[in-house]
Short mmCIF file of C-alpha atoms in Angstrom, two decimals:
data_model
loop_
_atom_site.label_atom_id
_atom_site.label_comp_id
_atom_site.label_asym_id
_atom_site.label_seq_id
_atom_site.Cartn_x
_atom_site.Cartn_y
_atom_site.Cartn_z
CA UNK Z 1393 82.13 116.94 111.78
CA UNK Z 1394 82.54 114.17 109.23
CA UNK Z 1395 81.85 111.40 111.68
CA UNK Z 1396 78.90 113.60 113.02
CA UNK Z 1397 77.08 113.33 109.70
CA UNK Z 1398 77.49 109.48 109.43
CA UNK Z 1399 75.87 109.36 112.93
CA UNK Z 1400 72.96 111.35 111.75
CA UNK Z 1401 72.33 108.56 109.09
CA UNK Z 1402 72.72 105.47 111.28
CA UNK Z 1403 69.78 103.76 112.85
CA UNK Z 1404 68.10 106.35 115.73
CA UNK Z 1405 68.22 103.97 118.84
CA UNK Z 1406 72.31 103.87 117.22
CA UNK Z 1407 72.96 107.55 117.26
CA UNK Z 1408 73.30 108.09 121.17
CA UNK Z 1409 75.70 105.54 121.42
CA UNK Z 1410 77.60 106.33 118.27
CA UNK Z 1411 77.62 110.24 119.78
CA UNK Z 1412 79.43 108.85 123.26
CA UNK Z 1413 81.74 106.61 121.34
CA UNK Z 1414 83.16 109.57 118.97
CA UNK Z 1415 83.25 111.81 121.70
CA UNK Z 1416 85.05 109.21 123.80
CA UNK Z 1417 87.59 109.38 120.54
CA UNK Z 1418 87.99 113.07 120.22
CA UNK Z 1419 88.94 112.95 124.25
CA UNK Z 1420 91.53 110.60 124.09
CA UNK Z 1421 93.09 111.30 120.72
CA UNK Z 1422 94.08 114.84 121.80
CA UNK Z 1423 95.82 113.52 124.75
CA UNK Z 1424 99.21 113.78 122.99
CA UNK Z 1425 98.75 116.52 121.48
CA UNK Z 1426 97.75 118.46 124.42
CA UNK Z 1427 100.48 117.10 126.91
CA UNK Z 1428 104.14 118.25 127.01
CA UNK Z 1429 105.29 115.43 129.17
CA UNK Z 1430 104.62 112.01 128.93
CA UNK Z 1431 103.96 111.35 132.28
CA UNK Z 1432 101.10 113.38 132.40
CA UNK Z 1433 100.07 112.14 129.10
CA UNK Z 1434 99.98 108.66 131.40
CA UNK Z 1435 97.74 109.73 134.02
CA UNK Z 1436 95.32 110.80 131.88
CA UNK Z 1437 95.27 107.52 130.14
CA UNK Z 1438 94.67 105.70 133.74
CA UNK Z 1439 92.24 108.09 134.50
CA UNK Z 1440 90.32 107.41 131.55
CA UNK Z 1441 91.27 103.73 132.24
CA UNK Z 1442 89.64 104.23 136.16
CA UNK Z 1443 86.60 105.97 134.76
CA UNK Z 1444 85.36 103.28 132.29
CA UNK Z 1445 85.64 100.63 135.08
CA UNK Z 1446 83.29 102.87 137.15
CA UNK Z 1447 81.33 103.27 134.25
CA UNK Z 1448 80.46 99.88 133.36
CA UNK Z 1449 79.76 99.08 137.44
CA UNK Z 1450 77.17 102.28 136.46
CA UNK Z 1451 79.21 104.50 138.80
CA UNK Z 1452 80.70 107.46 136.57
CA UNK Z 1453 82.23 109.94 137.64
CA UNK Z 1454 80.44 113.38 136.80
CA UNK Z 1455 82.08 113.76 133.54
CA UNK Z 1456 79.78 114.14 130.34
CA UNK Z 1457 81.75 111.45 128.45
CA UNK Z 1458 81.65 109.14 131.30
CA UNK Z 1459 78.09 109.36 131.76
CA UNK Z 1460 77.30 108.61 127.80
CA UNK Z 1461 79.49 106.16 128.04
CA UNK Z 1462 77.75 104.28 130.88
CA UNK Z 1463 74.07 105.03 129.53
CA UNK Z 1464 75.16 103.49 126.30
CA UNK Z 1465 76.57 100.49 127.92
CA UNK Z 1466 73.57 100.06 129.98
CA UNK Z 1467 71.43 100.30 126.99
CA UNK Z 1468 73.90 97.97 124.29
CA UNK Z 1469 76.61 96.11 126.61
CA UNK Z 1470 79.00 97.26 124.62
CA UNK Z 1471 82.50 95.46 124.96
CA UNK Z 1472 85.25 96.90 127.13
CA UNK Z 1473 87.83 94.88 125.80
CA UNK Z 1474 87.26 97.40 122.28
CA UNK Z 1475 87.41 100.71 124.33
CA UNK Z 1476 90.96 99.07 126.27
CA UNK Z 1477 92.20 98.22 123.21
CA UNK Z 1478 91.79 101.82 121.83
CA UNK Z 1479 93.26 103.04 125.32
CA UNK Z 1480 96.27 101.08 124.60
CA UNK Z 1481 97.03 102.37 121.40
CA UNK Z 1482 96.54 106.16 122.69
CA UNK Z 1483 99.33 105.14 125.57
CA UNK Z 1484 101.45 104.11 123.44
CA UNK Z 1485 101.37 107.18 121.04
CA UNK Z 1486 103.10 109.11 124.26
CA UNK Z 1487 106.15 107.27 123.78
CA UNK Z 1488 106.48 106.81 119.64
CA UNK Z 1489 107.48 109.02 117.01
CA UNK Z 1490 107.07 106.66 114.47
CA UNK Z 1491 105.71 103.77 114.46
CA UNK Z 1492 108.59 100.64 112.80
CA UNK Z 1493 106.76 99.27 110.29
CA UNK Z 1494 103.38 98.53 108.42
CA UNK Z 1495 102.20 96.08 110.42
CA UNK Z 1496 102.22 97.91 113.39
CA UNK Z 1497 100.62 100.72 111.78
CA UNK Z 1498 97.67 98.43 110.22
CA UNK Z 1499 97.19 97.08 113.99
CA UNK Z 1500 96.91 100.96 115.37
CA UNK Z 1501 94.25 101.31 113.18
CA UNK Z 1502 92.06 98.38 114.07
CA UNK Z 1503 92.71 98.93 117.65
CA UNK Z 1504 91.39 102.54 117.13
CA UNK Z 1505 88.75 103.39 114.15
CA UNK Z 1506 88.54 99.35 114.01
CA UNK Z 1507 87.60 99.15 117.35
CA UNK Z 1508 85.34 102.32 117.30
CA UNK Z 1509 83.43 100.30 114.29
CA UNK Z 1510 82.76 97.15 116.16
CA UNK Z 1511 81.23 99.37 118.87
CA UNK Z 1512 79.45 101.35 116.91
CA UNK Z 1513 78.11 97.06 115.60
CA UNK Z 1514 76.98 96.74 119.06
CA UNK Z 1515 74.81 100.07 119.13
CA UNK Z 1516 73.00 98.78 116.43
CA UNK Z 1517 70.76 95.52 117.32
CA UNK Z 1518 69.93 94.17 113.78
CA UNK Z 1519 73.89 94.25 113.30
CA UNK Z 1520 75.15 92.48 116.66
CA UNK Z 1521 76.88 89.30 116.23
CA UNK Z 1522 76.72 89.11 112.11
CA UNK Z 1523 80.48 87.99 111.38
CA UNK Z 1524 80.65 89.66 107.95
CA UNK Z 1525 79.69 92.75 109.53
CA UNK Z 1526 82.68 92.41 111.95
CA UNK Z 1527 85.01 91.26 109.25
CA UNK Z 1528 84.07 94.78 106.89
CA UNK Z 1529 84.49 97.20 110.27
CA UNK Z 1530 87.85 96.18 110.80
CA UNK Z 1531 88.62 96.22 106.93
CA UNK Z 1532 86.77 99.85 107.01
CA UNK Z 1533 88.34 101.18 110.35
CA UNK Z 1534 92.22 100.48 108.56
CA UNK Z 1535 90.96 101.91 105.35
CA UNK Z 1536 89.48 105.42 107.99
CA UNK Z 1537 92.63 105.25 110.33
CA UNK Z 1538 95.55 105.21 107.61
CA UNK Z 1539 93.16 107.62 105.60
CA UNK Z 1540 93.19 109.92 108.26
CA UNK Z 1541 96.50 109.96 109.44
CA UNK Z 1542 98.14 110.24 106.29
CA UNK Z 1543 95.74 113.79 106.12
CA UNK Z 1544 96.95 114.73 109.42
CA UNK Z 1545 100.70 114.55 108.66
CA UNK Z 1546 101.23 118.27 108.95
CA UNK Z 1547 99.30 118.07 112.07
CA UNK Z 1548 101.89 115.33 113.58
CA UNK Z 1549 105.02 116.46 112.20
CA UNK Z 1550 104.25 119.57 114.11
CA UNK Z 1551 103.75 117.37 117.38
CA UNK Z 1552 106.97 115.88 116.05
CA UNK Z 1553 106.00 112.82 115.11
CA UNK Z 1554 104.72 110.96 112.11
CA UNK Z 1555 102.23 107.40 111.04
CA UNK Z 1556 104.39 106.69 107.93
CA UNK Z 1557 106.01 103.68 109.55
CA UNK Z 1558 110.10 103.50 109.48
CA UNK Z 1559 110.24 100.51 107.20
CA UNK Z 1560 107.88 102.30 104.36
CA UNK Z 1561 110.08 105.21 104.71
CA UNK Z 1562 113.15 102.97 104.45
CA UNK Z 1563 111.94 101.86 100.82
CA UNK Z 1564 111.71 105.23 99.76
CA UNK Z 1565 114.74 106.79 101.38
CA UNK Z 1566 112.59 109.17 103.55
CA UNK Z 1567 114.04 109.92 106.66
CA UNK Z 1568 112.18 111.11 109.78
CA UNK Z 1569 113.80 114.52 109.72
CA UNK Z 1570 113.06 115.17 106.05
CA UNK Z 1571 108.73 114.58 107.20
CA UNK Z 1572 109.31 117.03 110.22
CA UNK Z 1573 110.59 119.15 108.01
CA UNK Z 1574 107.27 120.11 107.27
CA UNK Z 1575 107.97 120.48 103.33
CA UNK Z 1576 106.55 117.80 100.76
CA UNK Z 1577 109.22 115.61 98.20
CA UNK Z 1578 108.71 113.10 95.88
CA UNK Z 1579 110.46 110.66 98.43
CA UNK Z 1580 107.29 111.65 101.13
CA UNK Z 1581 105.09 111.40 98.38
CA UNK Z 1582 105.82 107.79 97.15
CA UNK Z 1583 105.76 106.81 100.66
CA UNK Z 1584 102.34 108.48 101.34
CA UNK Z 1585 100.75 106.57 98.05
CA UNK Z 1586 102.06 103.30 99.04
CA UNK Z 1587 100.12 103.85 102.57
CA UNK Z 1588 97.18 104.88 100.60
CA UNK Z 1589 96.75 102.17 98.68
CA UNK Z 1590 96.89 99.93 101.68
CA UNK Z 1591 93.89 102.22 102.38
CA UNK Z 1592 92.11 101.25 99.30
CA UNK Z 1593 92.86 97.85 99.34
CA UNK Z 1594 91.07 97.69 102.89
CA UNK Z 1595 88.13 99.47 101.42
CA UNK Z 1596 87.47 97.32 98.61
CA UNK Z 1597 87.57 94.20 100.77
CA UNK Z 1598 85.05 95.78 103.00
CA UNK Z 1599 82.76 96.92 100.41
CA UNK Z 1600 83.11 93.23 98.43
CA UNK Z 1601 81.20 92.22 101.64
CA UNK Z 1602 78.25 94.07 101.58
CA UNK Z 1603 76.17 91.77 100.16
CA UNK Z 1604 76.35 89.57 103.40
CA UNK Z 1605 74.97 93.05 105.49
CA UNK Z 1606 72.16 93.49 107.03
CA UNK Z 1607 71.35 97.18 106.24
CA UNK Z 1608 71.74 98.72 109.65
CA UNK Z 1609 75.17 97.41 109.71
CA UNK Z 1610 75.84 98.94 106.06
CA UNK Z 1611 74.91 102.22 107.62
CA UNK Z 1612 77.12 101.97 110.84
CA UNK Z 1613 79.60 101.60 108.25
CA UNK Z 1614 79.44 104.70 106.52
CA UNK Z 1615 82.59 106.21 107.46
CA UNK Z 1616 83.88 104.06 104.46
CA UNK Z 1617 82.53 106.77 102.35
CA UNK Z 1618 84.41 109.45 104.08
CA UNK Z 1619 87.91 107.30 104.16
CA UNK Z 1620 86.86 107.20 100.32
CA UNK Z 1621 86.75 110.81 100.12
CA UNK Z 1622 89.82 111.37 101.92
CA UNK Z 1623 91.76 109.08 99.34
CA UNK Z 1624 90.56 110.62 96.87
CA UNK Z 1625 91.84 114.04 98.20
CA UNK Z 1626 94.59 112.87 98.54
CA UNK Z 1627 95.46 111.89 95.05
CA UNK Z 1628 93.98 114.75 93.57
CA UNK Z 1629 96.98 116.60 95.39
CA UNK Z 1630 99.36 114.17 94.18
CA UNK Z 1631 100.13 112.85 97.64
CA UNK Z 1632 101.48 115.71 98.61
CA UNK Z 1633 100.48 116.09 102.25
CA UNK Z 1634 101.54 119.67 103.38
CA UNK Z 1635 99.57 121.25 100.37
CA UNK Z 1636 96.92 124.01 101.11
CA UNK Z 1637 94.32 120.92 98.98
CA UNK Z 1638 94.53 118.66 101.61
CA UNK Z 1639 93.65 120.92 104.23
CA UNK Z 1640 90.35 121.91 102.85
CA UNK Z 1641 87.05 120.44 103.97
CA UNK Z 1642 85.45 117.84 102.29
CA UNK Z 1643 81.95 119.41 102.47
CA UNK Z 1644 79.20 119.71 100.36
CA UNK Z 1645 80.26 116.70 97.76
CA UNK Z 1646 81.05 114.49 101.16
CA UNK Z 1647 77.50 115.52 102.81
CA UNK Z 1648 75.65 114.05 99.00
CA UNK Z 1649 77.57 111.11 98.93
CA UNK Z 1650 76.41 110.39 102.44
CA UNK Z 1651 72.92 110.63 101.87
CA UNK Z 1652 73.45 109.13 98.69
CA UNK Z 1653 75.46 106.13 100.36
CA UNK Z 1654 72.83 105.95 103.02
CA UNK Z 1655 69.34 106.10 101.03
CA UNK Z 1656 70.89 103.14 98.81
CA UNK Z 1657 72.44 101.07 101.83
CA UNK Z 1658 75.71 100.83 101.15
CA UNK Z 1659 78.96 102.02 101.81
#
């Protein structure tokens, strides 16, 4: 829904593409989740692999997703190297439960909102091929991707898994059990506000580029205000990550700040 209402405020010849790429998202990103065994988890991966290669010869299978996909290629030339790259990272979710450190975690998210960013670049023509542009998706798609995952942590935990890398957890003496557990502690929560001000850090870089934006860019990048949002969710509950705050919708006060955001050009 969130990323729904930035499409609705990014340029109109934009919004079809934007609409395949999220879907294209949603599809994949529920692979785990909806998978017992990883093998099959696998499969689906290749055959998402197999369809975008028919897709970009214009040959997709009849699949709704496929077919978006392959009119907004057609239409943008969108990259397949980004939409690999975010394949990747979804295989490799089948075989983790935690990912061992930071850096690994900072390079899931530009493979996946990064990459989803640059894309969403390449839907809109007045933003293709401006390098600052580039440089602020990436910065916004870490800022969106640890944002996110540090909201869904009761989600994983109860997929037995988590995003807060082992060697964050290390430094706070937070074991892997003890965030399966499904209970918050000041050891989670330290290790959650370290992660989210990586978060921040990535946001403020990409905002201290706007200047250097043309405006349709600015507004393909308006997810920043929802990772903003999220953050800020997140430390009105203290960090604590299984509370009933973090659960609740961002709503109303998200939905102003996006027209807001978008009337003014920025992000």
């Amino acid at each position: 829904k969130e990323r729904y209402m930035c499409n609705l405020l990014a340029p109109p010849a934009a919004r079809p593409g934007l609409f395949a790429l999220h879907a294209f998202n949603v599809e994949t990103a529920k692979i785990r989740g909806t998978t017992a065994e990883q093998a099959i988890g696998r499969m689906r991966v290749a055959w998402w692999r197999q369809t975008l290669e028919q897709a970009w010869r214009g040959e997709p299978p009849d699949h709704p997703v496929a077919q978006a996909l392959a009119h907004a290629h057609v239409r943008h030339g969108l990259e397949l190297r980004l939409l690999e790259q975010l394949l990747d990272a979804r295989e490799d979710d089948l075989a983790e439960s935690q990912k061992e450190s930071r850096d690994t975690l900072i390079s899931y998210c530009e493979r996946t909102a990064g990459s989803l960013l640059l894309l969403g670049l390449e839907c809109a023509p007045k933003a293709t091929g401006v390098e600052a542009a580039e440089h602020a998706a990436v910065h916004v798609g870490c800022a969106l991707g640890l944002a996110s995952l540090l909201r869904g942590t009761a989600v994983h935990a109860s997929q037995s898994c988590t995003f807060i890398p082992v060697d964050v957890a290390a430094r706070h003496n937070l074991t892997l059990k003890q965030v399966l557990s499904g209970r918050d502690s000041v050891d989670l929560s330290n290790a959650v506000a370290e992660l989210a001000s990586d978060a921040v850090s990535h946001l403020l870089a990409a905002r201290a580029l706007s200047s250097e934006l043309p405006r349709d860019a600015r507004s393909i990048l308006l997810p920043a205000v929802v990772a903003d949002h999220i953050l800020q969710q997140l430390q009105r509950s203290s960090y604590a990550v299984f509370s009933g705050e973090i659960r609740k919708p961002l709503g109303l006060r998200l939905l102003m700040a996006l027209n807001w955001n978008g009337f003014r050009g920025s992000y």
